mmCIF file of C-alpha atoms and ligand atoms in Angstrom:
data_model
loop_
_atom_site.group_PDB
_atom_site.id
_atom_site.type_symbol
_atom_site.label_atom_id
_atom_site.label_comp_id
_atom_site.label_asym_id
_atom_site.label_seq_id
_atom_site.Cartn_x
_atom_site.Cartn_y
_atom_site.Cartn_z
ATOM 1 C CA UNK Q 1 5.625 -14.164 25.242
ATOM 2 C CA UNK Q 2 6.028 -17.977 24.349
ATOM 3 C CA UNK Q 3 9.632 -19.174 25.076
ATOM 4 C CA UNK Q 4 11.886 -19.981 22.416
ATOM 5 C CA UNK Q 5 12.599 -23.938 23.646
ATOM 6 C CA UNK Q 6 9.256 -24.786 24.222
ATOM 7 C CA UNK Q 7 8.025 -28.131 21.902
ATOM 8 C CA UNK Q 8 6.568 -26.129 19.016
ATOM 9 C CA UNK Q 9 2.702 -26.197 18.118
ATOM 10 C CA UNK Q 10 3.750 -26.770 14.552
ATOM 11 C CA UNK Q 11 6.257 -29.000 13.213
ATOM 12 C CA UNK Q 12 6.931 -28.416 9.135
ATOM 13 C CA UNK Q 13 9.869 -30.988 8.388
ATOM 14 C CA UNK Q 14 11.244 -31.320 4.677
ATOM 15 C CA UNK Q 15 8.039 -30.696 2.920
ATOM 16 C CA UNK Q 16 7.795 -30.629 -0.845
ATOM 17 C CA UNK Q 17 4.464 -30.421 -2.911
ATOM 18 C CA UNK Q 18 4.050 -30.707 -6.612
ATOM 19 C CA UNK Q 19 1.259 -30.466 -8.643
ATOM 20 C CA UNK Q 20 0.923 -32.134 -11.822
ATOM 21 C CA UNK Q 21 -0.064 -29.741 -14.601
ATOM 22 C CA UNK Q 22 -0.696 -30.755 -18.155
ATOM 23 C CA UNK Q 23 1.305 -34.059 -17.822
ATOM 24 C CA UNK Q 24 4.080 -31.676 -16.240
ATOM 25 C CA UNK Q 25 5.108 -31.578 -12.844
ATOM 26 C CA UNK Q 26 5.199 -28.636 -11.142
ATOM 27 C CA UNK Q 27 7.522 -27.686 -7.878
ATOM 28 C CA UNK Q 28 4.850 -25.521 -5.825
ATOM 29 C CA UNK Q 29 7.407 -26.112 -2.598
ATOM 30 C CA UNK Q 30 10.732 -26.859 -1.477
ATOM 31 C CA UNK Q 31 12.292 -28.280 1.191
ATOM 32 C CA UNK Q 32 9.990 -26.330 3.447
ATOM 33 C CA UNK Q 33 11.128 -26.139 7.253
ATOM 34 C CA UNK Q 34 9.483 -24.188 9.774
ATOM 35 C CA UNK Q 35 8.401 -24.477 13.625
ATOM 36 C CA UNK Q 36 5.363 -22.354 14.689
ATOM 37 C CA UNK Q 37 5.786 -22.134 18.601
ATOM 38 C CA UNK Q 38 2.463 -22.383 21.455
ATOM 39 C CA UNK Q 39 0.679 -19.493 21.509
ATOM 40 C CA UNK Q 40 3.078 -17.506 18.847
ATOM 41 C CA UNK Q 41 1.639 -14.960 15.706
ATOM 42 C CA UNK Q 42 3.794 -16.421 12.817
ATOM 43 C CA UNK Q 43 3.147 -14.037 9.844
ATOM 44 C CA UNK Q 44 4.027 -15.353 6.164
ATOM 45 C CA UNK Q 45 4.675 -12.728 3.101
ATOM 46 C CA UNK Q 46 6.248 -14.264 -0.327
ATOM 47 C CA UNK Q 47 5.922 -13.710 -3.768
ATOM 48 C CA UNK Q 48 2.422 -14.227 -5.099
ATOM 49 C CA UNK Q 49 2.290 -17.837 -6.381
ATOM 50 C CA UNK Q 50 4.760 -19.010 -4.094
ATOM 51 C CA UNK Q 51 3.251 -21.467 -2.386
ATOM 52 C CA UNK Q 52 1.979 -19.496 1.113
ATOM 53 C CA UNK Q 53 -1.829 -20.670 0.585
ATOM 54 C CA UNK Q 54 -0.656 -24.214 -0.086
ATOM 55 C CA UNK Q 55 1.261 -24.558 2.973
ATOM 56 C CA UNK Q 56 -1.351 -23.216 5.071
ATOM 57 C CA UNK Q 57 -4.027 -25.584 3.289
ATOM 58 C CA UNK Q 58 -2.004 -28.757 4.803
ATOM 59 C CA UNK Q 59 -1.829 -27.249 8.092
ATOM 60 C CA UNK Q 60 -5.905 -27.541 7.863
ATOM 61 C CA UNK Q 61 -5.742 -30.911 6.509
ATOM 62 C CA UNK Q 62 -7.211 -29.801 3.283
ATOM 63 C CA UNK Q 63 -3.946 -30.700 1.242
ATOM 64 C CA UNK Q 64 -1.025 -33.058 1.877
ATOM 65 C CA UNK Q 65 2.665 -32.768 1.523
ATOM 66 C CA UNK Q 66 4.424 -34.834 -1.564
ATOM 67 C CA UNK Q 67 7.299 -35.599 0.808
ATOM 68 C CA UNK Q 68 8.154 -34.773 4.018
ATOM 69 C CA UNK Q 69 5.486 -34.161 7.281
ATOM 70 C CA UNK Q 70 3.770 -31.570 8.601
ATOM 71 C CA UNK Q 71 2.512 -32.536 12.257
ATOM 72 C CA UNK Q 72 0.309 -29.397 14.889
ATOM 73 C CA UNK Q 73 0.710 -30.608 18.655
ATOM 74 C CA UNK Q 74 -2.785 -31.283 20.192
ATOM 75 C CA UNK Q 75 -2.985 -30.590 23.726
ATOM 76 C CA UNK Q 76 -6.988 -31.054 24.191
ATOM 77 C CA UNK Q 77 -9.093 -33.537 21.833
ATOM 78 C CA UNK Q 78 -12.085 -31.864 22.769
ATOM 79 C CA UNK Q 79 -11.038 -28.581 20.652
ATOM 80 C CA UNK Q 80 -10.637 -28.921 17.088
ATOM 81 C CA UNK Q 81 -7.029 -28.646 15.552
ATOM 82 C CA UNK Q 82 -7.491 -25.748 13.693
ATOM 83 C CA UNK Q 83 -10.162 -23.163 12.209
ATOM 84 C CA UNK Q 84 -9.837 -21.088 8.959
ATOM 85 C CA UNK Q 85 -10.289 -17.668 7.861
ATOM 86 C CA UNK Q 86 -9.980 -17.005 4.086
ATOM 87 C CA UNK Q 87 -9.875 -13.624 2.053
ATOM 88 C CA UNK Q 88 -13.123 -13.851 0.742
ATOM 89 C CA UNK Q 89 -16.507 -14.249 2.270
ATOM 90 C CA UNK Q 90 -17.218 -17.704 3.219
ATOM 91 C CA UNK Q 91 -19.651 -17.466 5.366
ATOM 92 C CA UNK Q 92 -23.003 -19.442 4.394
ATOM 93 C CA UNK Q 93 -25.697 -17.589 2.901
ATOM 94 C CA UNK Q 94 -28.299 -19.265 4.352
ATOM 95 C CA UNK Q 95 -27.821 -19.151 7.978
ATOM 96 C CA UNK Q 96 -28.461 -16.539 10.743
ATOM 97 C CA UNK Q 97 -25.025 -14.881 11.820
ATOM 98 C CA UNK Q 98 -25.755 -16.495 15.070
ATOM 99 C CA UNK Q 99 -26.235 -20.342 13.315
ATOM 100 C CA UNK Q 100 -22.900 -19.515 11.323
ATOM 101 C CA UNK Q 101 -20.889 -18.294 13.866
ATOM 102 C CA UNK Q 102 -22.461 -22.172 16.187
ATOM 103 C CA UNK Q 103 -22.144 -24.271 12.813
ATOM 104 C CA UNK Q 104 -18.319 -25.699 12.782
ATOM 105 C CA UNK Q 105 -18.103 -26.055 16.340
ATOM 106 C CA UNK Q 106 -21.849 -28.079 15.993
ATOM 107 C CA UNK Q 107 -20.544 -29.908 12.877
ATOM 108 C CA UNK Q 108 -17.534 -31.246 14.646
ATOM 109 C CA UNK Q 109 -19.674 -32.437 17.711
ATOM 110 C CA UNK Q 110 -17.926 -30.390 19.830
ATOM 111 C CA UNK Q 111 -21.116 -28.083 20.821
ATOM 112 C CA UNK Q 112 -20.900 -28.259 24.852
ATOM 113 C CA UNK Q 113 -24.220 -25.956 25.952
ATOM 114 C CA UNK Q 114 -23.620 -23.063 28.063
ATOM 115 C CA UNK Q 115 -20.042 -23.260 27.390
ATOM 116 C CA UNK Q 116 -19.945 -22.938 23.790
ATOM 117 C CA UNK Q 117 -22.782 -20.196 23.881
ATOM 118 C CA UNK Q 118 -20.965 -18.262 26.260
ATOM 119 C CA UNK Q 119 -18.192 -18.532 23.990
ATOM 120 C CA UNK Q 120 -20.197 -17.512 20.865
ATOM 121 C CA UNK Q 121 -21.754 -14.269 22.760
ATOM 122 C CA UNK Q 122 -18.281 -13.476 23.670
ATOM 123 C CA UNK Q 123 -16.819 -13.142 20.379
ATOM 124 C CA UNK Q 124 -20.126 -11.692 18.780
ATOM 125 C CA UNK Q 125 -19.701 -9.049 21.235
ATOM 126 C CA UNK Q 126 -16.370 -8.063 20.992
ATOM 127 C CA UNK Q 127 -16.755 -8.018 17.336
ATOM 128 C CA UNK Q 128 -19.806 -6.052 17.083
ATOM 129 C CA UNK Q 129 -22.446 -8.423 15.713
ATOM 130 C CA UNK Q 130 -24.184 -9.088 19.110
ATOM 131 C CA UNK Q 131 -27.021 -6.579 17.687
ATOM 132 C CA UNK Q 132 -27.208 -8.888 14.453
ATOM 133 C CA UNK Q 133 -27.467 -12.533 15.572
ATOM 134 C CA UNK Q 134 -30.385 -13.090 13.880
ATOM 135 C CA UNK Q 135 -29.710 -11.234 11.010
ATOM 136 C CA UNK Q 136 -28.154 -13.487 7.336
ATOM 137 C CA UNK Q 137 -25.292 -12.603 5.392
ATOM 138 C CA UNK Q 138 -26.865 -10.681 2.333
ATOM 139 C CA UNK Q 139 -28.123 -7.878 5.446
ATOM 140 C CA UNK Q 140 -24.197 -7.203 6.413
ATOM 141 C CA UNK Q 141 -21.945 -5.483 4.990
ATOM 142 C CA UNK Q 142 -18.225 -6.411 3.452
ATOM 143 C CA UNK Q 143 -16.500 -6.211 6.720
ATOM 144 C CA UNK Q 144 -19.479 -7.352 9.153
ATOM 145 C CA UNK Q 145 -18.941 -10.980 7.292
ATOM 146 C CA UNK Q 146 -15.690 -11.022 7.854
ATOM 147 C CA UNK Q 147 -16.069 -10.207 11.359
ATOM 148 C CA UNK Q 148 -18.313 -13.304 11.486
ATOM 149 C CA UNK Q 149 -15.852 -15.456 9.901
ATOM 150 C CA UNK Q 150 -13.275 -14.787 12.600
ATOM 151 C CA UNK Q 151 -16.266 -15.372 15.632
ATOM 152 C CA UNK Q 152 -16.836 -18.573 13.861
ATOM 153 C CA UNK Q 153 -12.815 -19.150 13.604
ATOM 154 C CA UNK Q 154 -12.006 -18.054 17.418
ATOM 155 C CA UNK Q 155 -15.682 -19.514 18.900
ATOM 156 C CA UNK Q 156 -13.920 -23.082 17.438
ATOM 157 C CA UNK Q 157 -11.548 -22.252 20.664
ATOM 158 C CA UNK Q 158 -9.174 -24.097 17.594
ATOM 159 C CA UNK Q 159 -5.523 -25.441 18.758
ATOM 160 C CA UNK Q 160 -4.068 -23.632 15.316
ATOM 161 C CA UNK Q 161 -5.857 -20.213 13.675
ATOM 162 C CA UNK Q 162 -5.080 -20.051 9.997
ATOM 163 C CA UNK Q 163 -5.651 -17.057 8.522
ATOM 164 C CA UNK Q 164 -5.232 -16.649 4.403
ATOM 165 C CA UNK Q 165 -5.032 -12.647 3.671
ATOM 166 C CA UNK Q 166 -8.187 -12.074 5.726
ATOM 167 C CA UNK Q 167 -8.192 -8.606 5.781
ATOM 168 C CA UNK Q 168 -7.441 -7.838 1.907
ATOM 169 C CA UNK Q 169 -10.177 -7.381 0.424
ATOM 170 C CA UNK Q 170 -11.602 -4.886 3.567
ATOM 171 C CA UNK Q 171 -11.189 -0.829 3.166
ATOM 172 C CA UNK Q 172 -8.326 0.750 5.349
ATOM 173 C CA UNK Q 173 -10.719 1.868 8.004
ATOM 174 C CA UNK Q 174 -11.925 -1.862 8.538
ATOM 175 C CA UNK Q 175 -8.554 -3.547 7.475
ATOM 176 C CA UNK Q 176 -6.952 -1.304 10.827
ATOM 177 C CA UNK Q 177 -9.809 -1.709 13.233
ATOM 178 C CA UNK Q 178 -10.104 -5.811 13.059
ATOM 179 C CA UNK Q 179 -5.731 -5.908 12.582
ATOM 180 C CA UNK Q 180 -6.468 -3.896 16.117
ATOM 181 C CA UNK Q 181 -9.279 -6.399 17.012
ATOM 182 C CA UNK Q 182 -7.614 -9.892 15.724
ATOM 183 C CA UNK Q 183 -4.627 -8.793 18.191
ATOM 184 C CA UNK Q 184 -6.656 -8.258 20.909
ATOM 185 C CA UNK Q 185 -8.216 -11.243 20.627
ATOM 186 C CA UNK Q 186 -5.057 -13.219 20.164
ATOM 187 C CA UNK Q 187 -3.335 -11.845 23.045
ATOM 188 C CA UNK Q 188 -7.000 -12.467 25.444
ATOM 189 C CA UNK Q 189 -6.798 -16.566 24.146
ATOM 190 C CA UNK Q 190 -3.444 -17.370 23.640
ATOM 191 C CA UNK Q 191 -3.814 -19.357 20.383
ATOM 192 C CA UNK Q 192 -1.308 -20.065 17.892
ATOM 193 C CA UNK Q 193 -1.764 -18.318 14.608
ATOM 194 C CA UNK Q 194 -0.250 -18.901 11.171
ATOM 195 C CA UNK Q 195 -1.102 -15.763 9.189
ATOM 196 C CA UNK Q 196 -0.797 -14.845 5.543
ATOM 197 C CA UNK Q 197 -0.175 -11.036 4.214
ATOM 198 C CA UNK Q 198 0.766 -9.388 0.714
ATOM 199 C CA UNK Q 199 1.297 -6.170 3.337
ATOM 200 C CA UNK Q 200 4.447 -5.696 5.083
ATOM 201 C CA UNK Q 201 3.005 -3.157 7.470
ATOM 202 C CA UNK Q 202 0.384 -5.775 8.439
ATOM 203 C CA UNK Q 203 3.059 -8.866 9.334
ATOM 204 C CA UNK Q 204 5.002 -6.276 11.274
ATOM 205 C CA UNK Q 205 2.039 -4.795 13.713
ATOM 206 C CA UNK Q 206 0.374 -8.562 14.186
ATOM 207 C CA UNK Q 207 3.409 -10.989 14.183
ATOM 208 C CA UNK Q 208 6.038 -11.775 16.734
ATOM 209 C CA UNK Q 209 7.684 -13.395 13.841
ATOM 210 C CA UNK Q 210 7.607 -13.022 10.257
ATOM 211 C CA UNK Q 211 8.851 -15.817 8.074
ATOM 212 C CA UNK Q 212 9.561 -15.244 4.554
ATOM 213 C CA UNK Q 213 9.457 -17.492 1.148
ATOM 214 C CA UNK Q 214 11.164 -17.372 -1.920
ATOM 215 C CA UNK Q 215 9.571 -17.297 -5.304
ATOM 216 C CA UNK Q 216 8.635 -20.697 -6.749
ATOM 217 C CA UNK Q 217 9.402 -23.471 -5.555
ATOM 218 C CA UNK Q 218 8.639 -21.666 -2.328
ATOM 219 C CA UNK Q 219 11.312 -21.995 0.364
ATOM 220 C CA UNK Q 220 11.497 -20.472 4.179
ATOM 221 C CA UNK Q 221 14.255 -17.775 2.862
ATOM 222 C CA UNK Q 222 14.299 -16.258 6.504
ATOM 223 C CA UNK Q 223 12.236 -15.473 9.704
ATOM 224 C CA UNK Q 224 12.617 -12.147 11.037
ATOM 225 C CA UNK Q 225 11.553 -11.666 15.283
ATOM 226 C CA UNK Q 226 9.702 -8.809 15.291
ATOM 227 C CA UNK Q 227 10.657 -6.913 19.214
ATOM 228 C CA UNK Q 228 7.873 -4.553 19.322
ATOM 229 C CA UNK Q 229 5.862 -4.413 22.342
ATOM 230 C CA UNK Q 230 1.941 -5.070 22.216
ATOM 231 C CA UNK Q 231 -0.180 -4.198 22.458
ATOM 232 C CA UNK Q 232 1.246 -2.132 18.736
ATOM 233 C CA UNK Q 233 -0.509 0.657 17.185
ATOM 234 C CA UNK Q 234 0.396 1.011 13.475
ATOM 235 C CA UNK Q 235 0.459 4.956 13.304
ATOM 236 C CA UNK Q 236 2.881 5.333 16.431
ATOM 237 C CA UNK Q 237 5.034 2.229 15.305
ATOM 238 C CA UNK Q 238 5.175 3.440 11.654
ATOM 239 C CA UNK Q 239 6.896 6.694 12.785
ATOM 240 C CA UNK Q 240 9.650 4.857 14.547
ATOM 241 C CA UNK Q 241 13.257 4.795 12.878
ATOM 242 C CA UNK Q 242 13.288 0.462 14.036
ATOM 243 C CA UNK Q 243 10.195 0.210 11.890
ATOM 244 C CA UNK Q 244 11.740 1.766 9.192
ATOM 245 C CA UNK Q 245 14.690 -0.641 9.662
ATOM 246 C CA UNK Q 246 12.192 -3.499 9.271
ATOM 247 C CA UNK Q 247 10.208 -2.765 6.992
ATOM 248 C CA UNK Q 248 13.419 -2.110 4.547
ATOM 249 C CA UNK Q 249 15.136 -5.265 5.715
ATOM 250 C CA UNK Q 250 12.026 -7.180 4.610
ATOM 251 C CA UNK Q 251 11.109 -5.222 1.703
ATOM 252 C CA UNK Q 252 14.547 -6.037 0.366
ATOM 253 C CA UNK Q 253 14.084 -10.200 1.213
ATOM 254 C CA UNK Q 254 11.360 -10.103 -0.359
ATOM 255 C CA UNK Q 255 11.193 -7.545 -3.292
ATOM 256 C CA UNK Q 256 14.233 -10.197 -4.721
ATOM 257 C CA UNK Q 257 11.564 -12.661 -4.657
ATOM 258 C CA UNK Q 258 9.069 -10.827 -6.430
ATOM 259 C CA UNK Q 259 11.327 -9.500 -9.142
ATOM 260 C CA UNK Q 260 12.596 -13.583 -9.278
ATOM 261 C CA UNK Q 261 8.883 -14.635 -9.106
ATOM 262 C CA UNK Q 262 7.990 -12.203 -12.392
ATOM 263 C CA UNK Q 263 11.389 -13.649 -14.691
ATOM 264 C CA UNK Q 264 9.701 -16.968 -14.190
ATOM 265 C CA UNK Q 265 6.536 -16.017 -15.995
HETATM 266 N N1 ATP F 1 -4.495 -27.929 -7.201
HETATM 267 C C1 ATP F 1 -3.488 -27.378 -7.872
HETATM 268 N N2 ATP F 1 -3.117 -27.869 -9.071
HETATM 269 C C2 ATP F 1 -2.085 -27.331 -9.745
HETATM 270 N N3 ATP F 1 -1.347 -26.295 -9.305
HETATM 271 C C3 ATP F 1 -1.689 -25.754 -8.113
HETATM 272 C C4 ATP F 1 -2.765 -26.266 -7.340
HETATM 273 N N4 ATP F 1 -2.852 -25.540 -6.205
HETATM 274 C C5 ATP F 1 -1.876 -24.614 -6.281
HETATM 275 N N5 ATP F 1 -1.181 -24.742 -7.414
HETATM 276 C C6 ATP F 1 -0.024 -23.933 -7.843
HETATM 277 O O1 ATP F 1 0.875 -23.876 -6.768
HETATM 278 C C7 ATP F 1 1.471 -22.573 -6.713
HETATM 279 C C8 ATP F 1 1.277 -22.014 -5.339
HETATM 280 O O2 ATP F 1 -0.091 -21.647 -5.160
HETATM 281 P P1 ATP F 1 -0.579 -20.924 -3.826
HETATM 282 O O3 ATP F 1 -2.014 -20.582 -3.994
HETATM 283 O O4 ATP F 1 -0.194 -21.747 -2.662
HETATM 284 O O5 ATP F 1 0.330 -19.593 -3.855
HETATM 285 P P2 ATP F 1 0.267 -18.293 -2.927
HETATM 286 O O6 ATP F 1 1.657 -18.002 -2.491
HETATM 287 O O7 ATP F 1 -0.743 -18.471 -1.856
HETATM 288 O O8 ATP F 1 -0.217 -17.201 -3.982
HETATM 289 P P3 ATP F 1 -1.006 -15.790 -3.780
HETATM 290 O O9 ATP F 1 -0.124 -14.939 -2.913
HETATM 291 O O10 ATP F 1 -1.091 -15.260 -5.171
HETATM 292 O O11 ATP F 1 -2.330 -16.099 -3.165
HETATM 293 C C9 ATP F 1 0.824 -21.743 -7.818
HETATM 294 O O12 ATP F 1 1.700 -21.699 -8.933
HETATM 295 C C10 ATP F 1 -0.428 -22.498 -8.169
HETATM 296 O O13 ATP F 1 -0.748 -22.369 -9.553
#
């Protein structure tokens, strides 16, 4: 459990981004404030289009704010500040499972022998590809690449773990055993994670908190704590009246935003 007062990992202060569409300009967010604390599971739902994958894109440095400032507390230069893992595949086709789960950690000059391999068995392990190093993408299946893409992500040893929907395009048998896994994993390293969902159940099993936007421009509407203890398991917490609770006080934030989200189309 990370404590409340603690500086936070992630400071998001004011931040607006627009976009500039057919000599228009467009509001993607607004006035965006949010704290991500060290070593906390923030979970993100909204509205589709509401801005969730753009904030997370500046947190990797792959976008910047219009106004305002987005700053993640480094504590150790030799890691890198943050690793990715998207929805789809992104794994690359023409290394060994073994070379992509090395390659960002190589490509950042952050490769320190025995230490990083003993990192990279670790995670193969616990994610079932140790049997596979040497095989390449096109000889796994669906799910087996996205287990690679979160070996790569936590072999990084990354400051921040972004993670865009990772888990949405897997079938319910996978989706539950890596939610089950990703937890695990989480809890064993203590890194901060900012991660993205369309599924309500999902933010409530893997976050401590769950922060929620409003349609576009997207907004922090409101962050929920989530008091379950971990480790969770779905089916048990599902059949609990305070899930129930949840679920319906989030479903209602956020099934506004939806309905708001569809008038503006
Ligand atoms: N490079 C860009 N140029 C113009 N508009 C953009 C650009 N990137 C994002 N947008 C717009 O910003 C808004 C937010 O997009 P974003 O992908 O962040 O939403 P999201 O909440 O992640 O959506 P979803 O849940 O559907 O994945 C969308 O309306 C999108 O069209």
């Amino acid at each position: 459990m990370t404590s409340p007062t603690a500086a936070p990992k992630v400071s998001i202060r004011d931040v607006c981004r627009t976009f500039s569409v057919n000599r228009q300009v467009f509001h993607a967010l607004a006035d965006i404030n949010l704290e991500i604390r060290a070593g906390e599971f923030l979970c993100l739902v909204g509205p589709s289009g509401c801005g969730k994958s753009t904030l997370l894109r500046m947190l990797g440095g792959l976008d910047q704010p219009s106004s305002g400032t987005v700053s993640v507390r480094v504590e150790d230069s030799r890691r890198p500040t943050s690793a990715i893992v998207f929805q789809q595949e992104s794994v690359f086709p023409w290394l060994t499972v073994e070379r992509n789960a090395t390659y960002a950690v190589r490509m950042l000059g952050l490769w320190n022998g025995a230490e990083s391999q003993r990192r990279v068995d670790y995670f193969l392990e616990r994610c079932g590809l140790s049997k596979f190093r040497d095989f390449y993408p096109h000889q796994l299946s669906g799910g087996m690449k996205q287990r690679l893409s979160i070996v790569r992500a936590f072999s990084a040893h990354p400051e921040l773990l972004l993670m865009d929907e990772p888990f949405a395009a897997l079938d319910e048998q996978n989706k539950l055993l890596l939610q089950q896994e990703v937890e695990r994993l989480w809890e064993d390293n203590k890194i901060s994670v900012l991660f993205i969902t369309h599924s309500l159940d999902e933010a409530i099993l893997l976050g401590d908190r769950v922060a929620v936007m409003s349609a576009a421009p997207g907004r922090i509407k409101e962050t929920i704590d989530i008091p379950f203890e971990r480790p969770r398991n779905l089916l048990t917490l599902k059949s609990t009246p305070e899930f129930g609770q949840l679920y319906g006080r989030l479903w209602d934030l956020l099934g506004e935003e939806v309905m708001a989200a569809r008038k503006d189309r």
